[in-house]
Amino acid sequence: MHDLAIRAGTVVDGTGQAPFTADIAIDSGIITDIGKNVGPARQELDADGLLVTPGFVDIHTHYDGQVSWDPDMTPSVWHGVTTVVMGNCGVGFAPVRPGSEEWLIGLMEGVEDIPGAALAEGIEWEWESFPEYLDAVERKPRTIDVAAQVPHGALRAYVMGERGADHDNHPTPEEITEMARLAAEGVAAGAVGFTTSRTINHKTKDGEHTPSLTAGAPELWAIAEAVGQTGRGVFEMVGDWGDLDAEFHLVAEMARLSGRPLSMTIAVPDSRPDLGHQLLDRIAQADAAGIPVRAQVASRPVGVLVGLQSTYHALLSCPGYHQFAALDLSERVARLREPEVRARLVAELAAQPVHTFNQLDKLFPLGEFPDYEPSPDASVAAGAARRGVNPHEALYDALLARDGTELLYVPVMNYGDGDFELTKEMLNHPLSVPGLGDAGAHVGFLCDGSMPSFLLSHWGRNRTRGETLPVEQLIKWQCADTAALVGFDDRGTLATGKRADINLIDFDRLSLRAPEMVFDLPAGGRRLIQKANGFVATLVAGQAVLADGELTGALPGQLVRS
C-alpha cells in the first residue's frame, strides 16, 4: 500500500508533453508510480479537474538572511515554489570575518532593499566560512527546499578586508588565489554556484558601488577555473553591458574556462530597446561554440510599486510632504486630504522635473485585481485626460486611494513598447529560463516572488493583449528547465524516482491577489507581500505544506547541496 495517491488529476509532467489524466503514487517522499490505477494508498487526494504539476523551482531569490528566522519561506511557498536558490547577484552573508557583519548587512540592504534592522535582529551568525553557513542553513527545518550560492561581494570582503569593500581596489595575485580557493571550497561543500554583480544600480546602504563592479579578468577567470575543477556548480551574474562585446566576452569566458553553465539576467531599458536581442544573439553564438551560457528572463516587466507605504513615491520629492512623512498611515492620509495641504503639494508635484515616480504616462494604478500588462489608456495620465482633471491632481489622488494603500505600478525594464511581446520573445528563446523574481528582496517596492504563479496564470490563461502560451510549455520552463540549469536532476518533472514535489492547481481560479504591505519582519520591518488563489495543495517530498492557500505547519524542506 502506498503512502499517498493523487487520483485522476490532469498531469502536466514538466517534460513539455501534452497533459494527460493519471494517478500518482508516492512513497517515502518519492514518486513510485504514475498511471491509470496505481493501487491503494493510506492517504488519497482527489485531483479530478485539477492540474497536477511538479513543484516550481525558482532559481533567483534572496533569502540569504530570511532563512535564519523564517521556516515558512514566504512568499515563495504561496506560489507553488518547492525549491529556491538564493545568493544571487553577488550578495550574501558568507563567508564573513567576525566584525564585518554590519558591512554585509549594509550591502544587502542597499542592493536588495531588505531592512538592515530586520537583518541585524534576525540573523544569528552561526558561521564564518561558507561551508559553515551551509551547515547552519541545514540545521533549520522549513517548508520548502533551499539552495545557496557563493556571493562575490562577501568573498571579496572576506579575503581583502576593508580594501575588498571598495570596487576601486583590485586584489593581489595571492588574494585572487585565495578567493578562487574559497569559491571552490564552497561549491565542493554544497553551494550550487558562484554569483557576481557588474551593474552600477547595485550599491551599498551608504551609496557605494558593489565591490565586484569592476572585478577584472584575472579575478573572475581564476574563480571560474577553480570552480570548474570541482566538476560542479553554476555561475550567475547581472550587468549593465555598457561595452557589450567586452563584457560579454569577460563573463562568457568564465563558462568556457570552467565548463560550467553561466546564466545572466536580461533587463531591457527603454533607452536600449535592442539590448535583449543583442544579448540573446551572443548567447546563441556562445552556445553554438559549446560555451554553456543561458539567459534569465522575468515573466513580467521589471517594475516598481510606488505608494505611501513604499520605499519610493513622487511626494518624497515635495518639500512640503516631509512634515507628514513620519505619521502613521491613517493620520498621514487624513492630513494629506486637507484642502490646503492638497493644493500645496499638488503644486509642488507639478513643479518637479520628470523622474521615474512622476512620469504620469508610465504610472498605472494596480488596484484590487493586478494587471501587469496595462495598456497606455490605463495610465494616470490617460485617466486624467479622460476625466478632464489636472494630471498631478490625479497622481495625488491615486496615491491616497484605498485609504493610502493603493500601489502604482511602474514598469521600468522590458516594457518599452508598452506590451509583453518582447517578454514573450525572450521567454520563448531556447536558451532562456524564467528568473529574476527576487523573492525575499526589494521588500519596500516590489513583490515579484509571485512571478512563478504569474507565469502560469497570465501566460497560460489570463492574457488579453496577445496570445497565451501552452500550459505544458510554461510548466517545463518553470520546473524542468530551471532545475536543469542549476544541476538538480531529482526534481522538475513528474516521473518515477523523482522527488514528490507537486502542485495541485485549480487552473480556472489561478490568479494573483493585490499586493499589501505588512510589518512582520524582525524589528517590525515592513515588506510587500502577494498571495495567490488557486493552489489547492503544494507537496514537498510528499508532505502537504500548503492546503487551499494556507500553510499546514509541515516542515519537510531541506538544504539542497550541489
Coordinates of C-alpha atoms in Angstrom, one line a residue, residues 18 22 49 74 78-80 89 98 101-102 145 177 221 234 237 264 271 319 325 351 426 448 475 479 525 548:
A18 CA 0.6 17.3 -23.6
A22 CA -3.4 9.8 -14.4
G49 CA -10.4 18.7 -12.5
T74 CA 7.2 33.2 2.3
W78 CA 2.4 30.7 -1.5
H79 CA 3.2 30.4 -5.3
G80 CA 3.8 26.8 -5.8
C89 CA 23.7 39.0 -7.7
P98 CA 33.9 38.5 12.8
E101 CA 28.7 41.5 9.7
E102 CA 27.4 45.1 9.7
D145 CA 13.9 23.2 -0.1
T177 CA 44.2 32.7 -5.5
W221 CA 38.6 33.7 -14.6
V234 CA 26.9 27.2 -12.0
M237 CA 25.7 37.4 -12.9
M264 CA 22.8 36.2 -17.0
S271 CA 16.9 53.7 -23.8
P319 CA 9.4 69.7 0.4
A325 CA 6.1 61.6 6.3
A351 CA 7.0 71.8 -10.3
M426 CA 12.7 36.3 -24.6
D448 CA 8.0 39.7 -7.6
I475 CA 5.5 24.2 -16.6
C479 CA 10.2 23.3 -13.4
G525 CA 10.3 45.7 9.4
D548 CA -6.2 25.7 0.0

